[in-house]
Coordinates of C-alpha atoms and ligand atoms in Angstrom, one line a residue:
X191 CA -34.1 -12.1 6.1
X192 CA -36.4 -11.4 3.3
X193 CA -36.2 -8.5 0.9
X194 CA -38.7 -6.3 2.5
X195 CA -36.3 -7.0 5.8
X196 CA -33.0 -6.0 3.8
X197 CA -34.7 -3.1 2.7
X198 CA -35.3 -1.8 6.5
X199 CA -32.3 -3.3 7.6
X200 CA -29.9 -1.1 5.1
X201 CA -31.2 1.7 5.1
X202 CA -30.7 1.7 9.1
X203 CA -27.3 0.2 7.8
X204 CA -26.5 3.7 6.0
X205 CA -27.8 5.5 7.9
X206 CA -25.6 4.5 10.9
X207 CA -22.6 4.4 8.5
X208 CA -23.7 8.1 7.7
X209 CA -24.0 8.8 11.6
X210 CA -20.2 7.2 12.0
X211 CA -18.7 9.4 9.9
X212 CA -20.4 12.9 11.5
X213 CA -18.5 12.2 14.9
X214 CA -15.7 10.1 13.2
X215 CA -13.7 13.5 14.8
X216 CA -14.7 13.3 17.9
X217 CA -13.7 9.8 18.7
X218 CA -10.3 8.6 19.5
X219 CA -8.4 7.2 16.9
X220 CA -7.4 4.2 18.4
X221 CA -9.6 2.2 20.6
X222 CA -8.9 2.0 24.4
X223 CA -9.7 -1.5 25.1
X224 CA -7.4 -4.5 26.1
X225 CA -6.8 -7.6 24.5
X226 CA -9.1 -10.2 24.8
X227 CA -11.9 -7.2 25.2
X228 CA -14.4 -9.3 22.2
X229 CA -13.0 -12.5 22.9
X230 CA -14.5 -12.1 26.7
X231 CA -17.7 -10.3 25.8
X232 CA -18.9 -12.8 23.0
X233 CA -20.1 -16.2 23.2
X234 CA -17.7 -18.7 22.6
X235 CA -20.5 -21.0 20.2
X236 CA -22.8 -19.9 17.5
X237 CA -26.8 -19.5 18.8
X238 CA -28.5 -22.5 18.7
X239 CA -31.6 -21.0 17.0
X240 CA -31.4 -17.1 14.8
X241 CA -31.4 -14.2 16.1
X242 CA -33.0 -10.8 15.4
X243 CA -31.5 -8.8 13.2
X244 CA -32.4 -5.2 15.2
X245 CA -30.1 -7.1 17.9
X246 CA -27.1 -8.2 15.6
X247 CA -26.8 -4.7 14.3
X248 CA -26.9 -3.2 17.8
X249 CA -24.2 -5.4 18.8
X250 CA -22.2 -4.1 15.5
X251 CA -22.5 -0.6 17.6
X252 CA -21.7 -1.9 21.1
X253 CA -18.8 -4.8 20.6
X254 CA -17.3 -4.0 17.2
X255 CA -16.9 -0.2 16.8
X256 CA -15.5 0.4 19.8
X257 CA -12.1 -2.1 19.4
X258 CA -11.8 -0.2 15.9
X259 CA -8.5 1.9 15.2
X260 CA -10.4 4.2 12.9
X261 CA -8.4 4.8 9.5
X262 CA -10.1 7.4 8.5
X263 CA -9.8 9.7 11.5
X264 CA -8.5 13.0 10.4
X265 CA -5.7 12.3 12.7
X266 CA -4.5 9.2 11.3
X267 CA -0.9 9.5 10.4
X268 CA 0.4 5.8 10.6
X269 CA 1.5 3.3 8.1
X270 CA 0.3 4.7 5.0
X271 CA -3.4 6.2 4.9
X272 CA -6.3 4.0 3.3
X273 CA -8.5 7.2 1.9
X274 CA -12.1 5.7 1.5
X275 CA -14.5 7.4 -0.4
X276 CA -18.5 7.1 -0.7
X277 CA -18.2 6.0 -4.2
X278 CA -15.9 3.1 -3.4
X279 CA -18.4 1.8 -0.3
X280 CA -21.1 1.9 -2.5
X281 CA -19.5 0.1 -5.6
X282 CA -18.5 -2.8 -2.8
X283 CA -22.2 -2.6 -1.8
X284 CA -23.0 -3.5 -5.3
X285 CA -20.4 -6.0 -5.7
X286 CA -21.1 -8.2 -2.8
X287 CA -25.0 -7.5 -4.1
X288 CA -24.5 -10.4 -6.8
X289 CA -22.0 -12.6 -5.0
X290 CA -20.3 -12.9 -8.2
X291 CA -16.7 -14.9 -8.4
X292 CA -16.3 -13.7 -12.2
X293 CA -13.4 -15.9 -12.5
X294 CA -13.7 -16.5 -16.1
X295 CA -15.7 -14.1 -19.0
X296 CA -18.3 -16.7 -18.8
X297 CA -18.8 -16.3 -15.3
X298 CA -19.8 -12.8 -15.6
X299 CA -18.9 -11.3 -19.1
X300 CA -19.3 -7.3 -17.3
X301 CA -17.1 -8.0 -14.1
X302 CA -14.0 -9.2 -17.0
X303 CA -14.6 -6.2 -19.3
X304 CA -14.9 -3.8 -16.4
X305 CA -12.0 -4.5 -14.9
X306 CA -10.0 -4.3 -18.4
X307 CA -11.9 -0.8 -18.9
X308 CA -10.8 0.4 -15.5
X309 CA -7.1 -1.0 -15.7
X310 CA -7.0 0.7 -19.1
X311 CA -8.0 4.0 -17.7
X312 CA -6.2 3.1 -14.6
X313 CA -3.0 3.3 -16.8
X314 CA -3.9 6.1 -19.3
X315 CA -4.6 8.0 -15.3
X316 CA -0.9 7.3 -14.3
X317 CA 0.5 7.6 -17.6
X318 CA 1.7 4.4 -18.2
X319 CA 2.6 3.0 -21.7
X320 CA 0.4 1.6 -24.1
X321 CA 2.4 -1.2 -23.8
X322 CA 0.3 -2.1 -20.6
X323 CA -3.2 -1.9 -22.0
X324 CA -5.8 -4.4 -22.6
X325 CA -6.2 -2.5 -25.8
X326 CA -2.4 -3.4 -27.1
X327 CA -3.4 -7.0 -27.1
X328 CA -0.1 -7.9 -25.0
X329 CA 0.0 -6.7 -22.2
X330 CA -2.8 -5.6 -19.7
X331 CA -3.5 -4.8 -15.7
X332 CA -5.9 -6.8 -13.2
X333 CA -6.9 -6.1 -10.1
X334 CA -5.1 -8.2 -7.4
X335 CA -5.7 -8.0 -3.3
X336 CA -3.0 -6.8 -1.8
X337 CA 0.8 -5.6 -2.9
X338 CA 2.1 -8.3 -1.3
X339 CA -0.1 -11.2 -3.1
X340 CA 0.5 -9.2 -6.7
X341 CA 3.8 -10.0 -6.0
X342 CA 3.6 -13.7 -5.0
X343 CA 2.0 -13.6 -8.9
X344 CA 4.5 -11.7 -10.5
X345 CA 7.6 -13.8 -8.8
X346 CA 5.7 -17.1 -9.6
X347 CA 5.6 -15.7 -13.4
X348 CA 9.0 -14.0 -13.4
X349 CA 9.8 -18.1 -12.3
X350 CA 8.5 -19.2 -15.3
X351 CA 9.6 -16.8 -17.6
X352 CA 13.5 -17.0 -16.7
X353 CA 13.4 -21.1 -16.9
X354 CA 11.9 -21.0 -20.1
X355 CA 14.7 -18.5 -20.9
X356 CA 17.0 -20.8 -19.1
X357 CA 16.1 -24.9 -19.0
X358 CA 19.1 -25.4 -17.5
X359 CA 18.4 -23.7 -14.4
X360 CA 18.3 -25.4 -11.4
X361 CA 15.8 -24.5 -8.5
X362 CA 18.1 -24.2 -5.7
X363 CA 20.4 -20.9 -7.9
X364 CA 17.3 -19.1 -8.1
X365 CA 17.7 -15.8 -6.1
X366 CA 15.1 -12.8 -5.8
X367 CA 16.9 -9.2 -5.4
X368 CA 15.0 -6.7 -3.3
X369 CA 17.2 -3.8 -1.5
X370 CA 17.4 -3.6 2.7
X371 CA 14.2 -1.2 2.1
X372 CA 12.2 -3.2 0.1
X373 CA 9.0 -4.1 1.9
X374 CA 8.4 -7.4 3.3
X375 CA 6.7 -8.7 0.5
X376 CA 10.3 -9.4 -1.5
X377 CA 10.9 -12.0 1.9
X378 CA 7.6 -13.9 1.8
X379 CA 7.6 -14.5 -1.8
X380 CA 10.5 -16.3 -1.4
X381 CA 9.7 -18.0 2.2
X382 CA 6.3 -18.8 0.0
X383 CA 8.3 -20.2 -3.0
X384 CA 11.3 -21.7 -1.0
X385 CA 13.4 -19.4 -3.3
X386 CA 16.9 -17.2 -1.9
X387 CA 16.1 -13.3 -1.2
X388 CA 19.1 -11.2 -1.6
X389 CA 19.0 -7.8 -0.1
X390 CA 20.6 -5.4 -1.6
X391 CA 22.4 -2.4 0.1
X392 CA 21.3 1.2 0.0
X393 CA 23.0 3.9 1.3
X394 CA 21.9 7.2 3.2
X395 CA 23.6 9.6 1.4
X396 CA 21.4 8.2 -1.8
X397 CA 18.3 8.9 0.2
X398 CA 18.0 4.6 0.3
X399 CA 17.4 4.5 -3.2
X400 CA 19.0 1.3 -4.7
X401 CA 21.7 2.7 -7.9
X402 CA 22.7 1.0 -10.9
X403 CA 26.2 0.2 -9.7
X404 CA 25.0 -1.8 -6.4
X405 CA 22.6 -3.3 -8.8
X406 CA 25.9 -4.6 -11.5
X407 CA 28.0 -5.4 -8.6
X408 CA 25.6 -7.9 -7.7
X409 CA 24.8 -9.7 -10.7
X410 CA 28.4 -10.0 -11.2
X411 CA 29.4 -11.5 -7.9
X412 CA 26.3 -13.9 -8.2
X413 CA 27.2 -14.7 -11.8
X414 CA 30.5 -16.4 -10.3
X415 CA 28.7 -17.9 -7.4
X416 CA 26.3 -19.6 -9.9
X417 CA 23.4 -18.4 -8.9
X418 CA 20.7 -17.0 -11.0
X419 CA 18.7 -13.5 -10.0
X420 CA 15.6 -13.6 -12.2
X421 CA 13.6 -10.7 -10.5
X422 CA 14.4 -7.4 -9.1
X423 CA 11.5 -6.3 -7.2
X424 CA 12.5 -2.2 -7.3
X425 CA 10.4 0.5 -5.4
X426 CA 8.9 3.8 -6.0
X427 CA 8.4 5.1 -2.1
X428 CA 9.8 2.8 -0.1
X429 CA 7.6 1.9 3.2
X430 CA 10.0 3.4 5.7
X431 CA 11.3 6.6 3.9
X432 CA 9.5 6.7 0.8
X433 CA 12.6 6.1 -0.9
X434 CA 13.0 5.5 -4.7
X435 CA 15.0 3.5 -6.3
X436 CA 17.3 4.7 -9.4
X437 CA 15.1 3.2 -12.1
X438 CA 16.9 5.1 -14.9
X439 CA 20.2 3.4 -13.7
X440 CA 18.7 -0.1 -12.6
X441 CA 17.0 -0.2 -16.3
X442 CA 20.7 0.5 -17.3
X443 CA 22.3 -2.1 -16.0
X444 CA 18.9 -4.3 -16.8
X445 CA 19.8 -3.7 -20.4
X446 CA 22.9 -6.8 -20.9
X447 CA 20.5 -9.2 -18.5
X448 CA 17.3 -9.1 -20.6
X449 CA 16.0 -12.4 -18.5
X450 CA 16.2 -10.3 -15.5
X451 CA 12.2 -9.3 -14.8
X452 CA 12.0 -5.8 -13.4
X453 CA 9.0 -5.3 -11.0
X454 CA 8.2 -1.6 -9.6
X455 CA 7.0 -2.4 -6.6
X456 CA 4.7 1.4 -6.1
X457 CA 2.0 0.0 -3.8
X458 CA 1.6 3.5 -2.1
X459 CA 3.2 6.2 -4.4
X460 CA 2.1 4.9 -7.5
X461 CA -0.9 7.1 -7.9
X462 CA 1.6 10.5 -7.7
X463 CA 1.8 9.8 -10.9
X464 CA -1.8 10.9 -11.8
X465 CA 0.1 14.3 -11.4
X466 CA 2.0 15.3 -14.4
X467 CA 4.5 17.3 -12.3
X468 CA 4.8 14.3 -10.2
X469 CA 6.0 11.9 -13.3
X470 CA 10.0 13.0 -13.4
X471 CA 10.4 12.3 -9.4
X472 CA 8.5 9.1 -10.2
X473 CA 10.3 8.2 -12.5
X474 CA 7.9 7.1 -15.5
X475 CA 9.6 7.5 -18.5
X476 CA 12.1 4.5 -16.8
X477 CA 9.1 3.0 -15.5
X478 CA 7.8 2.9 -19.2
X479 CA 10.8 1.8 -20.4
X480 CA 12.4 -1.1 -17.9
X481 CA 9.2 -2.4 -15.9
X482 CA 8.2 -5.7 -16.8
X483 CA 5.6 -5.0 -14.5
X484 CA 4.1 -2.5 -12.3
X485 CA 1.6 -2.3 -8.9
X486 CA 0.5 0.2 -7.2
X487 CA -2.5 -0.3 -4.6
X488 CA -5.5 2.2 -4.9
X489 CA -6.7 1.0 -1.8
X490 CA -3.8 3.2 -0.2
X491 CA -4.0 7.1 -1.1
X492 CA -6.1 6.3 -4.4
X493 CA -9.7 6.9 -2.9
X494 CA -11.0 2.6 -3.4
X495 CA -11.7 1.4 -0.5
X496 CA -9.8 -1.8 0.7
X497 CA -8.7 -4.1 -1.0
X498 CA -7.7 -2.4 -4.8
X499 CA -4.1 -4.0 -6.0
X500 CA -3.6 -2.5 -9.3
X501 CA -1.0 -4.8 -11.1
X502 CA -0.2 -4.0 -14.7
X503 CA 2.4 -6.5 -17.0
X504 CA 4.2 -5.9 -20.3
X505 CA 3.1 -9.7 -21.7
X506 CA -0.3 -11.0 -20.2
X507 CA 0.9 -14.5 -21.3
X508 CA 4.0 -14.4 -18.8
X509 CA 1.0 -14.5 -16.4
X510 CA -1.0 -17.5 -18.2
X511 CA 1.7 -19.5 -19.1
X512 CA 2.9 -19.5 -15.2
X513 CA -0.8 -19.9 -13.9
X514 CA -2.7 -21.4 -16.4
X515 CA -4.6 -24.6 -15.1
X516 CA -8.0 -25.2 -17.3
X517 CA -9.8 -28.9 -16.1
X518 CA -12.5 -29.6 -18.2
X519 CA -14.9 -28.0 -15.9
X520 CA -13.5 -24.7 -16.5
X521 CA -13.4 -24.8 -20.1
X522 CA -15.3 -22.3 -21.8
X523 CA -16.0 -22.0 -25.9
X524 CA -15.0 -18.4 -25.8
X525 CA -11.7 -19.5 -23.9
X526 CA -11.2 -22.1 -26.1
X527 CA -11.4 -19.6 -28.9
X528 CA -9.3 -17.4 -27.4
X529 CA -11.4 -14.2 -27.8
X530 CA -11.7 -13.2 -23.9
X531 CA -9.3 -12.8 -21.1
X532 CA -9.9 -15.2 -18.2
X533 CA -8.6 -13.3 -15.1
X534 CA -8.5 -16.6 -13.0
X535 CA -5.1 -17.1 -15.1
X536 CA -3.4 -14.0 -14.1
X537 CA -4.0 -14.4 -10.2
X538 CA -3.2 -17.3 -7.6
X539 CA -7.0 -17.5 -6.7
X540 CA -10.0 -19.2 -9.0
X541 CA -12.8 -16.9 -7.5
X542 CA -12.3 -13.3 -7.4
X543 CA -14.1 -10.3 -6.0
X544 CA -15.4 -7.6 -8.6
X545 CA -13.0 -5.0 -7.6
X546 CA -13.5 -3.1 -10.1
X547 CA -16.9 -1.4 -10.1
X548 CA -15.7 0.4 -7.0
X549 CA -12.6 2.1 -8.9
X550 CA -15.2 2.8 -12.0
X551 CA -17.1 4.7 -9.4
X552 CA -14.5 6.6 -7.9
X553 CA -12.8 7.4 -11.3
X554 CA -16.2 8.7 -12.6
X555 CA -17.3 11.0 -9.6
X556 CA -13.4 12.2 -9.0
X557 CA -12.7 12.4 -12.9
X558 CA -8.9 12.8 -13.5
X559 CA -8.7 16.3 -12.2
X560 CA -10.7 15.5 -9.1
X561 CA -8.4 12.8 -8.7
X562 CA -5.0 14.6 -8.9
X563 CA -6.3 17.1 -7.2
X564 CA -7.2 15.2 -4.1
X565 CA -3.2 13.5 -4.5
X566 CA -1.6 17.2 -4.5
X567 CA -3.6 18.0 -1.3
X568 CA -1.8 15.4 0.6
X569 CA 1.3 16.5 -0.4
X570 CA 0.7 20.1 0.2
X571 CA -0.6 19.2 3.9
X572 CA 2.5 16.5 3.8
X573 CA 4.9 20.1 2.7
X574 CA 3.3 22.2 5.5
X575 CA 3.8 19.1 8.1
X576 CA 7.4 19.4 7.0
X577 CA 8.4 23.2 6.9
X578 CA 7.3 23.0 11.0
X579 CA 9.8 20.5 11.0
X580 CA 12.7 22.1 9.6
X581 CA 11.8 25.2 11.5
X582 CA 12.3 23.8 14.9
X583 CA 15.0 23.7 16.8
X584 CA 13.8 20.6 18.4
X585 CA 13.4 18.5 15.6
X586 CA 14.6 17.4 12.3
X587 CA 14.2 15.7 8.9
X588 CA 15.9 12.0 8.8
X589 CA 15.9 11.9 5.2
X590 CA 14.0 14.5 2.7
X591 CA 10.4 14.1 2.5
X592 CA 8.8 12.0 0.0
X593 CA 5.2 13.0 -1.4
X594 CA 3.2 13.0 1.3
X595 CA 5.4 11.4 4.1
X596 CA 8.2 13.0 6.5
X597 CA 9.8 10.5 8.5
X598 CA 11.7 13.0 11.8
X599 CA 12.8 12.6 15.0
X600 CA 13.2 14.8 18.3
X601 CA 16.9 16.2 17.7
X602 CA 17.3 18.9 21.0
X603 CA 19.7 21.4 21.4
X604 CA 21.3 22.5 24.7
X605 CA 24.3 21.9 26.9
X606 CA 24.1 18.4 26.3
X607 CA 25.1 16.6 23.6
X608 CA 23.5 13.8 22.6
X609 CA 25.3 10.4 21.2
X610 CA 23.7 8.7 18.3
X611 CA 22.5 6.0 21.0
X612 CA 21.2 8.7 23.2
X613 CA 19.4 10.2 20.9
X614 CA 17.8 6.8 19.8
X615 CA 16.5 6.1 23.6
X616 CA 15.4 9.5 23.6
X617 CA 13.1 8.9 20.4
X618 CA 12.1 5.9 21.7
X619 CA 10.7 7.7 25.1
X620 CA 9.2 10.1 22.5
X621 CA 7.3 7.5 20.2
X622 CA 6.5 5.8 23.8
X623 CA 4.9 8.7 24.6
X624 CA 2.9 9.4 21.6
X625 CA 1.6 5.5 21.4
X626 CA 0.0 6.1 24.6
X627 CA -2.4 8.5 23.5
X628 CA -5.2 7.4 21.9
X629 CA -6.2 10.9 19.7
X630 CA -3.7 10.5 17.0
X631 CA -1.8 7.7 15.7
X632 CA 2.0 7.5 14.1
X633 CA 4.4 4.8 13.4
X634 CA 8.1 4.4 13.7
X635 CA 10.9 2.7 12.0
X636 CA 14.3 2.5 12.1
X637 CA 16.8 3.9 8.8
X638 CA 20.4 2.2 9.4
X639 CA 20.4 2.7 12.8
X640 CA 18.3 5.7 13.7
X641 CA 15.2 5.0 15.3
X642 CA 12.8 7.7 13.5
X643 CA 8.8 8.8 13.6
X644 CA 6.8 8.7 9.9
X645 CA 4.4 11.1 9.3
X646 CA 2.3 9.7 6.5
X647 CA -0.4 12.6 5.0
X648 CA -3.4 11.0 3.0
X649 CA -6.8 9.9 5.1
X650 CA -8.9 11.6 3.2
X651 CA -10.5 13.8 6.0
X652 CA -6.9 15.3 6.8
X653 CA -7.0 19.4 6.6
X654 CA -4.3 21.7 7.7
X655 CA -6.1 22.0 11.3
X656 CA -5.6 18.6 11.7
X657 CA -2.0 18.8 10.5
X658 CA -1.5 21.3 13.0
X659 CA -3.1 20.1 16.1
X660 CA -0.5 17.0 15.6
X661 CA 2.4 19.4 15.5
X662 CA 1.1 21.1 19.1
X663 CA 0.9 17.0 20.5
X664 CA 4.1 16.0 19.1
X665 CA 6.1 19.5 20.2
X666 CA 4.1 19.1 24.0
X667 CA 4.6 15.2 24.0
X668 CA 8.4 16.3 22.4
X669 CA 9.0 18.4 25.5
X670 CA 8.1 16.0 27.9
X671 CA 10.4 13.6 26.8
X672 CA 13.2 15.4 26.8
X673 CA 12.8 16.0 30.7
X674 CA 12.0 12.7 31.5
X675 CA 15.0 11.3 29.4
X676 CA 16.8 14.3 31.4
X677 CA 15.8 13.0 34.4
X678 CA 16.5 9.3 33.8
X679 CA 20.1 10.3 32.7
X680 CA 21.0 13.1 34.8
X681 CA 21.9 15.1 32.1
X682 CA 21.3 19.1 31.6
X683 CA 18.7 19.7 28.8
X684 CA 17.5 23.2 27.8
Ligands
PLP731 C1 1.9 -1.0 1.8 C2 3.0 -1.4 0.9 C3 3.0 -2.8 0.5 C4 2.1 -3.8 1.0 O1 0.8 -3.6 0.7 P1 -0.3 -4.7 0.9 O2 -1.2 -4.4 -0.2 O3 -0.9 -4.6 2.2 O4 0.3 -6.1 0.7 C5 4.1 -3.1 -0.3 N1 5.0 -2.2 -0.7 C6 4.9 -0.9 -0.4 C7 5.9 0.0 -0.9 C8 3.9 -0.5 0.5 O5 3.9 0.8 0.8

């Protein structure tokens, strides 16, 4: 393809991208096809000589789109939203323009200093201390790709850190504390690194946030055992609930084991905290004040498009001392010197993408009101979703809702009365039902025991009609499942 080509090529490109996001409404949010659906209709070998171009793009239309769950349907409510803006396509459109695997300063002084400008405003956005800017000289953000590879980095440094602390430490006592919420990324960093993952418990009646007690308990009973906790990887909005853990009391406790590294893990509620009447429940004075580290991903509710991992330390060198590999190949005079940062130490990669012209575009268009703004709508919609909850008779709240999620379940009253169990199969019939249709998506989990629906707000095409037509699916869907469980059981429902 020559230039002239690429010209024709993207505008037909945007255009279609443009045309894909008019009737993004109309189409089902999740695609009706069966597995194996692409594997059957492509060819199983590369062509032997090129093809068109007009052709490939058609095919983009006719084989890929249509075996797409679209997550940025209005009526996306699963997992956690991934809000995509027109700033952040176009700053990947850039990006990928240059090809450019800025892994050192040298390898593309503007893609380093861009992403220390955005991380910096990044941080002054969420009000985090100056303790985690570029500008302090210590401590500093980078991009990473996902939550869960940020972590691999900071568990890898948090490694490093404590045996320096520690040279008498011995592999096999190492132990990695996450709670029974904690997403999965606390388990693969330590499948990854061959390293123990304790669980720790959470309780209900706290709303699953992990407290300072559980926290001291813990260290003491692993003191005796001989076994060394060097990370606590602590959440603000857990996956499931949206839970948050007592940082004010972890930090606490924190205070008589100053080897132990504290990591907020805040991959999808971080960016509440653009919000200044968001920061208490977020908890960023004890953010400020414990964190070793802190991640949140943009690329969830924060308008960049996939993949933004926004990881911000205390002391940039517990990064390069962990990660630091320079052959002679990569040596640079101004590394040498010491006068530029060198992202490839502070990730597991050597090439990166340049991640962060796409947050400098959305930052600049939204600007930091735009931005909150955008945040408190998803929580007002999430507040509405929630007082339709509590209102019915048929349904309730499993645990208060947090930001914009409200995790419920189907909880009918009538001349029967349900066992715990029951009302578990009963849900389960429900969320059956609901994963059959194809014009709204939702996702389940379970919270000690109780099998419950999540109703994550965020896609950033979600109004209050849209809020509402789920409401009328999930009461009609609700209905029917109560007579068919009826039915099944033999029971009297109202
Ligand atoms: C989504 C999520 C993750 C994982 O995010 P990835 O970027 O996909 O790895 C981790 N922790 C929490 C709390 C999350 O919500």
């Amino acid at each position: 393809m020559d230039i002239e080509a690429f010209r024709k090529a993207g505008y037909q490109a945007i255009d279609r991208i443009c045309d894909y996001y008019y009737l993004l409404q109309d189409r089902p949010v999740v695609p009706s096809v069966q597995p194996g659906y692409l594997l059957d209709a492509l060819p199983d070998s590369p062509p032997e000589e090129g093809e068109d171009f007009a052709a490939i793009a058609d095919d983009y239309q006719k084989y890929i789109l249509p075996g797409l769950t679209h997550w940025q349907h209005p009526s996306f409510f699963a997992y956690f939203p991934t809000a995509c803006t027109f700033e952040g396509i176009l700053g990947d459109l850039y990006s990928t323009s240059t090809a450019n695997p800025g892994f050192n300063w040298l390898a593309s002084p503007a893609c380093t200093e861009l992403e220390m400008v955005v991380m910096d405003w990044s941080a002054k956005l969420l009000g985090l201390g100056d303790h985690f800017l570029h500008s302090s000289g210590k401590g500093g953000g980078v991009i990473q790709t996902t939550a869960s590879e940020l972590a691999l980095v900071v568990v890898v440094a948090a490694r490093e850190r404590y045996m320096r602390m520690h040279s008498d430490t011995k592999a096999e006592s190492l132990v990695i504390y996450t709670t029974t919420q904690t997403h999965s990324l606390g388990v693969k960093a330590g499948l990854v690194f061959g390293i123990e993952c304790r669980a720790l418990e959470v309780r209900a009646e706290d709303a699953y946030a992990l407290r300072g007690a559980t926290l001291k308990n813990a260290l003491e009973e692993d003191q005796k055992r001989g076994k060394r906790p060097f990370i606590l990887i602590a959440t603000v909005g857990t996956t499931s609930s949206g839970a948050i853990d007592r940082l004010d009391e972890i930090g606490e406790v924190a205070k008589d084991h100053p080897s132990l590294w504290i990591h907020i893990d805040a991959a999808w509620a971080g960016v509440t905290l653009a919000c200044p009447e968001y920061r208490e429940v977020a908890q960023l004075d004890s953010i400020n004040a414990y964190a070793t580290s802190f991640g949140t991903n943009f690329h969830k509710w924060g308008l960049v498009n996939f993949d933004a991992a926004l990881l911000w330390v205390k002391d940039r060198k517990d990064l390069t001392d962990a990660l630091d590999v320079t052959p002679e190949f990569l040596r640079t005079k101004q590394g040498d010197a010491g006068t530029v940062v060198d992202f490839r130490n502070w990730h597991l990669g050597l090439g990166r993408r340049f991640r962060s012209l796409k947050v400098w575009f959305v930052l600049r268009s939204y600007g930091v009101e735009g931005f909150r703004n955008y945040i408190r709508q998803g929580i007002k919609l999430n507040e509405h979703f929630a007082s339709l909850v509590r209102a019915s008779p048929k349904f309730a709240l499993v645990t208060p809702p947090s930001f914009a999620l409200t995790v419920f379940r189907l909880t009918p009253s009538g001349p029967h009365t349900f066992t715990d169990s029951e009302l578990n199969d009963l849900n389960r019939t429900f969320y059956a039902r609901l994963s059959s249709r194809h014009d709204i998506l939702l996702t389940q989990t379970v919270l000690n025991g109780v099998f419950c629906i999540r109703f994550a707000v965020g896609a950033a095409r979600t109004q209050q009609e849209h809020v509402d037509r789920a409401w009328e699916i999930l009461q009609r869907e609700g209905a029917v499942a109560v007579q068919e469980f009826a039915q099944r059981k033999l029971v009297n429902v109202p």
